[in-house]
Every structure is written in C-alpha cells, then in structure tokens.
Coordinates of C-alpha atoms and ligand atoms in Angstrom, one line a residue:
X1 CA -9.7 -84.5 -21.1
X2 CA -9.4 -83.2 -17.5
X3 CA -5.8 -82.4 -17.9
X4 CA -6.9 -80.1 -21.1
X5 CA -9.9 -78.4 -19.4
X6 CA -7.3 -77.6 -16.6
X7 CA -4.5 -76.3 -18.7
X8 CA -7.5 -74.0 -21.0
X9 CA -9.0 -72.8 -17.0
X10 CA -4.9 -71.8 -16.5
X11 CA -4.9 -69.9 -19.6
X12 CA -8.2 -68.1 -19.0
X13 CA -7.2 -67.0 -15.3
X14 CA -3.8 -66.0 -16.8
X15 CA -5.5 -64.2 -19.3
X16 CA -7.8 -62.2 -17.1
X17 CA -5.1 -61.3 -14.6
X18 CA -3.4 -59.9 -17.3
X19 CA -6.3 -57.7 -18.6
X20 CA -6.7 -56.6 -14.8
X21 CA -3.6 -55.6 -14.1
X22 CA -3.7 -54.2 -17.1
X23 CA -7.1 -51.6 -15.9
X24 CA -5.1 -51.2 -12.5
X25 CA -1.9 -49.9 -13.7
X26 CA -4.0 -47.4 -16.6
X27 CA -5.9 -45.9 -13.7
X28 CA -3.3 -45.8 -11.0
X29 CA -1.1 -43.5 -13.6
X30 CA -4.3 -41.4 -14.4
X31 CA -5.4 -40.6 -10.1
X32 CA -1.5 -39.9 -9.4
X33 CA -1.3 -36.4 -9.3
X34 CA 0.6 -34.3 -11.6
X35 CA 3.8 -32.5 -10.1
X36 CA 1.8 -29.3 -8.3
X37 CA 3.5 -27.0 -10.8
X38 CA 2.1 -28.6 -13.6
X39 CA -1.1 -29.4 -11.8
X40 CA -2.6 -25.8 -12.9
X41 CA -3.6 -26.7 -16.4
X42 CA -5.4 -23.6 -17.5
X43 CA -3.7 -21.1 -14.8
X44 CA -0.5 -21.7 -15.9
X45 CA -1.7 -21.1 -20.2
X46 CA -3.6 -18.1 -19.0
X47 CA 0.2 -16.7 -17.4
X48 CA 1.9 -17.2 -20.5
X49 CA -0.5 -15.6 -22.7
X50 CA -1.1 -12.5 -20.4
X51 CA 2.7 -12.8 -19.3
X52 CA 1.1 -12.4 -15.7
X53 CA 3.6 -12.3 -12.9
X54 CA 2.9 -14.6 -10.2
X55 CA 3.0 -13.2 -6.7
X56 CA 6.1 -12.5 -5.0
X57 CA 6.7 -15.7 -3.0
X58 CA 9.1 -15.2 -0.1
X59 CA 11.6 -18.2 0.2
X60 CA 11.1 -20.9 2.5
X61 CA 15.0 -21.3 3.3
X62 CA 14.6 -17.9 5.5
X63 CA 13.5 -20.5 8.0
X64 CA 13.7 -24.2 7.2
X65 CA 12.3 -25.3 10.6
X66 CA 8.6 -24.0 10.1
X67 CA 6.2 -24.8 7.4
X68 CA 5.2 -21.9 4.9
X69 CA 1.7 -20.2 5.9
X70 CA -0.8 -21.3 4.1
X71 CA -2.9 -19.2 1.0
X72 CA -6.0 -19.1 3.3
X73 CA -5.1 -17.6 6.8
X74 CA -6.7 -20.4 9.1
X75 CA -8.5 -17.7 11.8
X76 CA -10.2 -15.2 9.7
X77 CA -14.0 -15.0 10.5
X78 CA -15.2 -12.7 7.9
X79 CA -17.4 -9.3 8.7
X80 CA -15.8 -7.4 11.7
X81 CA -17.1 -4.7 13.7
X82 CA -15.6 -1.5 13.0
X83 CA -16.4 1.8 15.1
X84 CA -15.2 5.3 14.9
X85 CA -17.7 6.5 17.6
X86 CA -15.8 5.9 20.7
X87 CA -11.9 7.2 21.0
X88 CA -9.7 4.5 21.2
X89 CA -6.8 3.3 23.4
X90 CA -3.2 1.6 21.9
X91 CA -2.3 0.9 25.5
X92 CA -2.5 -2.8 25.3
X93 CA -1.2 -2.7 21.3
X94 CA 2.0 -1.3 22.6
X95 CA 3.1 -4.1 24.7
X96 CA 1.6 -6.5 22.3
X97 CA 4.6 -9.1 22.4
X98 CA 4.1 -9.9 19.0
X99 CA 4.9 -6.7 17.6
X100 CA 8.0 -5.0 17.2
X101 CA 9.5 -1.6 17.4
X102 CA 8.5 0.2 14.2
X103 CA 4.9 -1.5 13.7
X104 CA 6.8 -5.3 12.5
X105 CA 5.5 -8.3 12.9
X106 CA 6.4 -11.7 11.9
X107 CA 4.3 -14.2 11.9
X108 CA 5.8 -16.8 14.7
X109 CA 4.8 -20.3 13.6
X110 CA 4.9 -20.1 9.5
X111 CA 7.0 -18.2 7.2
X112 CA 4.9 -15.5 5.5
X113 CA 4.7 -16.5 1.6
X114 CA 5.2 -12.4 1.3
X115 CA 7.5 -9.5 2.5
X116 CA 4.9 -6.5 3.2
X117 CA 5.3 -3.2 3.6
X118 CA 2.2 -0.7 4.5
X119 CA 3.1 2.4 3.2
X120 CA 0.9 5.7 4.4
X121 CA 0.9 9.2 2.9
X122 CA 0.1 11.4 6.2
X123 CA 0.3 14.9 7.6
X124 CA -2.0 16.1 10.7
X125 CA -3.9 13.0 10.6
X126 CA -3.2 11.9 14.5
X127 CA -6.4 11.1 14.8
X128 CA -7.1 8.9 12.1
X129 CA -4.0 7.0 12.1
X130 CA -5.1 5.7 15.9
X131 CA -7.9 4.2 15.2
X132 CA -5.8 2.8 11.8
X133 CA -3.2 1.5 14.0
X134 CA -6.3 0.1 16.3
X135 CA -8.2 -2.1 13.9
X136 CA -5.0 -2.9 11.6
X137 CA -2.4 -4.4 13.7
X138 CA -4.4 -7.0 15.0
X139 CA -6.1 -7.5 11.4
X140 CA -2.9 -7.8 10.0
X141 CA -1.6 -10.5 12.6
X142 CA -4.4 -13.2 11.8
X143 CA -3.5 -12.8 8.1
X144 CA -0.2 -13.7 9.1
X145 CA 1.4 -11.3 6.8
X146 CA 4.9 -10.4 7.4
X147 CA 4.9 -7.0 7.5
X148 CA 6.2 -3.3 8.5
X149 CA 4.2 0.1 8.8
X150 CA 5.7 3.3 7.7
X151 CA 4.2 6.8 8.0
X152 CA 5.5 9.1 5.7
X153 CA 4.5 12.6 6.6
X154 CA 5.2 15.5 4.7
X155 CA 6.9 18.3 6.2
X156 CA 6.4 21.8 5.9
X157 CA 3.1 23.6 4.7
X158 CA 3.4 23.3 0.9
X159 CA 0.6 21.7 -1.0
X160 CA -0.1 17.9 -0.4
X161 CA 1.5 15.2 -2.5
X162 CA 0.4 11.9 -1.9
X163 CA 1.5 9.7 -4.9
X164 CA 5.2 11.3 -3.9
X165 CA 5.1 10.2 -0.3
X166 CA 4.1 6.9 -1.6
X167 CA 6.9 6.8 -4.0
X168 CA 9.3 8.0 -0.6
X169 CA 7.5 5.1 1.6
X170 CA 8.7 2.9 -1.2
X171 CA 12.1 3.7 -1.2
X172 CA 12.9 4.2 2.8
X173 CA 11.4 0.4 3.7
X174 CA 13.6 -0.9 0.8
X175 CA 16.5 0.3 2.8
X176 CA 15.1 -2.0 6.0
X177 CA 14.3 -5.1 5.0
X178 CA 13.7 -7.1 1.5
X179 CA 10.1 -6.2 1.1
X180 CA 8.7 -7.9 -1.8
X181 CA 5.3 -6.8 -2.0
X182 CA 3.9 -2.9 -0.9
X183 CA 0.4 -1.6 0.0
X184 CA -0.1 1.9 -0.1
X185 CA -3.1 3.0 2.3
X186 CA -4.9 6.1 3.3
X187 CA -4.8 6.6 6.9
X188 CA -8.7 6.9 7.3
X189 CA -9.8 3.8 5.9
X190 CA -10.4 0.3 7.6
X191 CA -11.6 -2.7 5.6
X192 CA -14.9 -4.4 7.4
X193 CA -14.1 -7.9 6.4
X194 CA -11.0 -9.5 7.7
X195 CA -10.7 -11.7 4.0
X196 CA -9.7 -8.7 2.5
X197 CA -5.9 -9.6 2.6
X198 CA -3.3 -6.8 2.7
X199 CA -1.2 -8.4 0.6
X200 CA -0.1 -8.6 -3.8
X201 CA -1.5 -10.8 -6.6
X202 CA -0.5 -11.6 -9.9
X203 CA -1.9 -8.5 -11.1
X204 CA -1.8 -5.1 -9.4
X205 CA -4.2 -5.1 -6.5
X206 CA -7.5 -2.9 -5.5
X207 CA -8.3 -3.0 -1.8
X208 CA -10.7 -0.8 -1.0
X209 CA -13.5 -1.9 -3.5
X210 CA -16.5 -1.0 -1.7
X211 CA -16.4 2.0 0.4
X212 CA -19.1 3.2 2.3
X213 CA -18.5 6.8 1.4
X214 CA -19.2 5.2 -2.3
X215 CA -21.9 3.5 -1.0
X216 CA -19.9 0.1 -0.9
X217 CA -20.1 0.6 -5.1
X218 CA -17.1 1.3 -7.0
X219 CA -17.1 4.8 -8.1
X220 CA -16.1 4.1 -11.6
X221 CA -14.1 0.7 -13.1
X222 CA -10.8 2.2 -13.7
X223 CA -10.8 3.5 -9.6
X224 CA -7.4 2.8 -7.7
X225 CA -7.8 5.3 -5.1
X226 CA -7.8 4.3 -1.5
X227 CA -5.8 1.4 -0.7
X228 CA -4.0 -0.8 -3.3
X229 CA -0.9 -2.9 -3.1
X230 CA 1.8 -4.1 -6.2
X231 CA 4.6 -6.4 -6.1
X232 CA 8.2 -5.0 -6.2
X233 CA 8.1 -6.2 -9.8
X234 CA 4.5 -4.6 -10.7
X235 CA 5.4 -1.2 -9.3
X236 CA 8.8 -0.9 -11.0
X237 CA 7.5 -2.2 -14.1
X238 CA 5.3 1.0 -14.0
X239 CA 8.3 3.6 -12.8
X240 CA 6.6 3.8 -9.8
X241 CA 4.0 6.6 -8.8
X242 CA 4.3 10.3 -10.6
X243 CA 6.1 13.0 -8.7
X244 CA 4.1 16.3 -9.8
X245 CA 0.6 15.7 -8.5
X246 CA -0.1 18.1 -5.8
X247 CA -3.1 18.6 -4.2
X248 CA -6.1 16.3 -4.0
X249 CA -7.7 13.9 -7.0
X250 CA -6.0 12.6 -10.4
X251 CA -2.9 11.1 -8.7
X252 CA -5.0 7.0 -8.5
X253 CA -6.1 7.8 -12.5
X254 CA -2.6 8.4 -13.6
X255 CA -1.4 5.2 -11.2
X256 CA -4.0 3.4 -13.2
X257 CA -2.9 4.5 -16.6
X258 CA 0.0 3.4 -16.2
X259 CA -1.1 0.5 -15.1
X260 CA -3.1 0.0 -18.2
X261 CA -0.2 1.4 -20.4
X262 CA 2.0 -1.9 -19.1
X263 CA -0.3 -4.2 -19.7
X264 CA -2.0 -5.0 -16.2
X265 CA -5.0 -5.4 -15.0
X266 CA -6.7 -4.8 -11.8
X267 CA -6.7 -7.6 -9.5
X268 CA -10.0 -7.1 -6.6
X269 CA -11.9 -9.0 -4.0
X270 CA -15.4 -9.8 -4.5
X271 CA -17.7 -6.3 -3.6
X272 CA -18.7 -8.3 -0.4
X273 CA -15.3 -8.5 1.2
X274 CA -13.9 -5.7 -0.2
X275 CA -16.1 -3.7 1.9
X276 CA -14.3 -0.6 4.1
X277 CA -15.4 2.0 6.1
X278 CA -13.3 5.6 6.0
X279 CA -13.4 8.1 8.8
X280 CA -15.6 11.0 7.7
X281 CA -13.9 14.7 7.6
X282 CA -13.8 17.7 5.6
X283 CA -11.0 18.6 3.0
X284 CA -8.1 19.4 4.8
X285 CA -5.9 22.8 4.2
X286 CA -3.2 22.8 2.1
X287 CA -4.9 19.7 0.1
X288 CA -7.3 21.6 -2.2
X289 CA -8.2 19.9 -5.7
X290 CA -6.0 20.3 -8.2
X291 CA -7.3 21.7 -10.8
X292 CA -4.3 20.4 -13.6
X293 CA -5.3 16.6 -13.0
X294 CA -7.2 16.5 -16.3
X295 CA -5.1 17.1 -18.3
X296 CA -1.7 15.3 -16.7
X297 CA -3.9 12.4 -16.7
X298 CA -4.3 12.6 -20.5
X299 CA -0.3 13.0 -20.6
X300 CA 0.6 9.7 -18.7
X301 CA 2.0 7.7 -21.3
X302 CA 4.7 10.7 -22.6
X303 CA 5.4 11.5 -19.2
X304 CA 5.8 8.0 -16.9
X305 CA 8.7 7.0 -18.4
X306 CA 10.4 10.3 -16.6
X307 CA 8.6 11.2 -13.8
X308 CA 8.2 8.4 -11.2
X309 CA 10.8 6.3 -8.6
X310 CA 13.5 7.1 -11.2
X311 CA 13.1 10.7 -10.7
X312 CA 12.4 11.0 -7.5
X313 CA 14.4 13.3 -5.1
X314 CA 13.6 14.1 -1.3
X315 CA 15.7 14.8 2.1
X316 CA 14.5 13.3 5.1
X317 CA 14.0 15.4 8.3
X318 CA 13.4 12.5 10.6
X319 CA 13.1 9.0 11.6
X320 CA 11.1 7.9 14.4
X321 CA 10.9 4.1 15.4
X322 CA 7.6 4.2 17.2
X323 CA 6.2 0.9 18.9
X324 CA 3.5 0.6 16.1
X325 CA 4.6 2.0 13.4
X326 CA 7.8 3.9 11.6
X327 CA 7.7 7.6 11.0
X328 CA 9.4 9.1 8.5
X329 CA 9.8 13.3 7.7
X330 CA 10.0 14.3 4.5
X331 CA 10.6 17.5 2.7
X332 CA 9.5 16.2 -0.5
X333 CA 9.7 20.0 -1.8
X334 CA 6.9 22.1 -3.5
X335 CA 5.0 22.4 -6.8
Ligands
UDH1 N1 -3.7 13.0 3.8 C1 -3.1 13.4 5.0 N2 -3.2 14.7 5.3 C2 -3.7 15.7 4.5 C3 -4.2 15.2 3.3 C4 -4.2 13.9 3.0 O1 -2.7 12.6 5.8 O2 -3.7 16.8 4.8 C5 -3.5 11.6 3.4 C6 -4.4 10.7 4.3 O3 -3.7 9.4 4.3 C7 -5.6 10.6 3.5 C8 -5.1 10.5 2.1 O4 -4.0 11.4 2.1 O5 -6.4 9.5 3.8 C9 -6.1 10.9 1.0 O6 -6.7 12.2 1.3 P1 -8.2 12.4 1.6 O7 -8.6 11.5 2.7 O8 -8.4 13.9 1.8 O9 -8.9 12.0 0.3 P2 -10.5 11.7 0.2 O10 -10.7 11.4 -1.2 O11 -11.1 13.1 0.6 O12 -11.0 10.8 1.2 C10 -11.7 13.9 -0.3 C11 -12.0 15.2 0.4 C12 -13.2 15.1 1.4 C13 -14.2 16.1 1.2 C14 -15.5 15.6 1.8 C15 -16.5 16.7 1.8 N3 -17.8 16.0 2.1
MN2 MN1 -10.3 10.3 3.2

C-alpha cells in the first residue's frame, strides 16, 4: 500500500514539473525580445505601405572603436535664451578646439548616426550670420551632429535666388565629404529650443515651425519656408530645388509641391519645440517679391522634372575656409 501511494506521489510530482516547465519555457519565449529590427511592429507596416525612407544612418565601421550616438542627444535642456539685443563676439568660438576649419565638427566620443551639411543662401547678411554662427555652433555640438557649414553667397547685384544657392550649397559640400543628410537655413533665424534637431527624418523635414514673426503659429500647412532639411535620397527624389525663382516668396511652395508630387509628407517637431526667433529687418534690395510666383507654382509638376539639381549650372568665384564656416562665391547668373 505504502509502496503504491509512493510510486502515485512520484507520478504526481513528475506530473507537475512537467506542466511547470512547461508555463516557464511558454513565457520565457514570449518576454525574449524580438530581433530590434523586427521589434517595430506597426512602424515597420506603416514604411512599406507609405514606402517611407528611413533616415540616412551613417555607418558605424567609420569608427569601430566608439559607440554610435544615441537618437536622444544626452545634454539638451530644452528652452534657450536667445538675444539679438546686444552685438556679439566669435572670439572664443574661433579657437573652440572642437571645431574645425570651415565650421566642421565631429562629435569626439560617438559616431554621428548622420552626415550634415548646413547649407545657407546669403548675400550682405554679415550681421545676421554672427549672431547665426553665435547661437548655432554650440547648439549644434550638444546635438552631436556631424556636421559642416557652408555660406553660399551670391555674387554680383542681380536679383536674389535662394532656392538656386541652395541647390549650389548642395552640390559644393558633396564634393567635401559624404554628406547624407542637408539642412537648408536662412541666415536670420535661430531655433529657441535646443530639441529642435538639425538633422533628416523619414519624411522631409520642417524646422522652423513656430516663428515668432508668425506668432510661433504656422502660417499656413503646406509652409516650408525657413529652415528645412531632406536626406540625400529625399532631395534627389524631388530633382532638387527649382533654378528660375528670383526674387523673394514662392520658391518654399514650389519645394513643397514637389514634395507633395513624390509622395512625401512633411515631417515637424511639436509647435512647442519648434519654436525660433528671426532677426527682424526690412526687405533687402535687389530681393523684391516676385511677382511670377503664382503662377510657376501652379506649373511645378510639368516643370520639376527639368528645372532643378539636374539643370543646374554656376561658376564659382571663390572659396574661403573660414574658422566657422565655408564660404562659397557664386555667380549663379540672372533671370
Ligand atoms: N538673403 C540674403 N540676402 C538677401 C536676401 C536674402 O542673405 O539680400 C537670404 C538670407 O539667408 C535670408 C533668406 O535669404 O534669411 C530669406 O530672405 P528674407 O529673410 O528676406 O525672407 P523673409 O521672408 O523676409 O524673412 C521677408 C521680407 C521682410 C519684410 C518685412 C517687412 N516688415
Ligand atoms: Mn528673414
């Protein structure tokens, strides 16, 4: 009798360590996690459907001995203090050691995840571009982007042409270094919040959301004015910016058509850190509206597959490596 009771107890224990390792090895398989690629259930649909690109990632074999710098830049502290009140002085900027001639920086203890390269439409803007090379630089550091500056003024005293000397900034810091990923800024505004990363997304990217000279509101939805940045990828998939829009206004519109005609959409931050600030002056000479932007901007789609970066013809007059930042001449022509 005792000998049967034992052998039924064996059974039973047996029994239930089967049934618990049974629950143990179920659950263990369902906390692993999945690989991370796969890990992005309903991220990784959405890319499919939309055919997003993802964001130009640079690769980590550039340097194998430090880690990649992570999404969220560890120092950022949110609302700065921005001032164009007082004049300010790049003294101490210049001999910043972590800077390099022509406005580079690399970030020295991770490998930037992107290749950036700040691209500025200027002419007689000294003054502005101080106080831009002021608040940026050191901005742009604790984002720990890896990036270059280029000024591209136009030369000569023909009418304005931004989207061209975007299109020239384009092609010049191509011919210094693999960027992968551009942002295209007016000299006179400063972003306010230091989350507001210079850098691309998987869609085409809006910067400067909430300026103050819009009351920190978006003019209108389809606005791309300002600053904005677009993979290597996103901007060729457009053709790059038209050639033929001088003067001020319409230029952004047409960008965005494009845009739109490709099937992007525009990426922005939240209105609260997209906040900037721009410099306040007048219209300047030689930059009066142009009156034909209504109606090129109801021609993008017949004329974007001709007139853009495959088009585009310049000389250059000069090419200054300054300590912050490069400057490039161009005679970009006239209307
Ligand atoms: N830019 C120059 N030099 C020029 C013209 C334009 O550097 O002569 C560049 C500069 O980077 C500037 C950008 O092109 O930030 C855009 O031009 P903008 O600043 O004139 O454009 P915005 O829309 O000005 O800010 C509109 C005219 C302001 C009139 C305001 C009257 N209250
Ligand atoms: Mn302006």
């Amino acid at each position: 009798m005792l000998n049967r009771t034992c052998s039924l107890l064996v059974v039973v224990c047996v029994l239930h360590m089967s049934v618990m390792l049974l629950f143990y090895l179920k659950n263990f398989t369902r906390n692993t996690p999945a690989p991370t690629h796969l890990n992005r259930g309903p991220e990784t649909v959405r890319l499919t459907l939309t055919e997003e690109e993802p964001a130009p990632q640079t690769d980590s074999e550039d340097n194998n001995t430090l880690p990649q710098c992570p999404d969220t830049p560890p120092n950022l502290v949110g609302p700065l203090q921005v001032d164009f009140s007082d004049p300010v002085k790049l003294e101490k900027l210049e001999k910043d050691p972590q800077l390099s001639l022509g406005g580079r920086h690399t970030p020295s203890k991770c490998v930037s995840q992107q290749k950036v390269a700040i691209i500025i439409p200027f002419r007689n803007r000294e003054h502005h571009l101080k106080y831009w090379l002021f608040y940026m630089h050191p901005l742009l550091q604790k984002q720990q982007l890896d990036y270059g500056v280029y000024v591209i003024e136009q030369d000569g005293e023909n009418k304005f042409n931004r989207a061209k000397l975007l299109n020239v900034g384009y092609t010049e810091a191509l011919k210094e270094y693999d960027y992968n990923c551009f942002v295209f800024s007016d000299v006179d505004l400063i972003p306010v919040d230091d989350r507001n990363i210079y850098k691309c997304f998987d869609q085409p990217r809006h910067l400067s959301v909430a300026m103050d000279k819009f009351r920190f509101r978006l003019p209108y939805k389809q606005y791309f004015g300002g600053v904005s940045a677009m993979s290597k990828k996103q901007y060729l998939k457009i053709n790059g910016f038209p050639n033929n829009f001088w003067g001020w206004g319409g230029e952004d519109d047409d960008i965005y058509n494009r845009l739109s005609y490709r099937g992007m959409t525009i990426s922005r931050p939240a209105g609260a850190i997209g906040r900037c600030k721009m410099i306040r002056h007048t219209r300047d000479k030689l930059n009066e509206s142009n009156p034909q932007r209504f109606t090129r901007i109801h021609h993008t789609r017949q004329t974007m597959d001709t007139d853009g970066i495959n088009s585009l013809t310049y000389k250059v007059v000069a090419l200054e490596k300054k300590q912050l930042y490069t400057k490039i001449i161009v005679d970009i022509g006239k209307p």
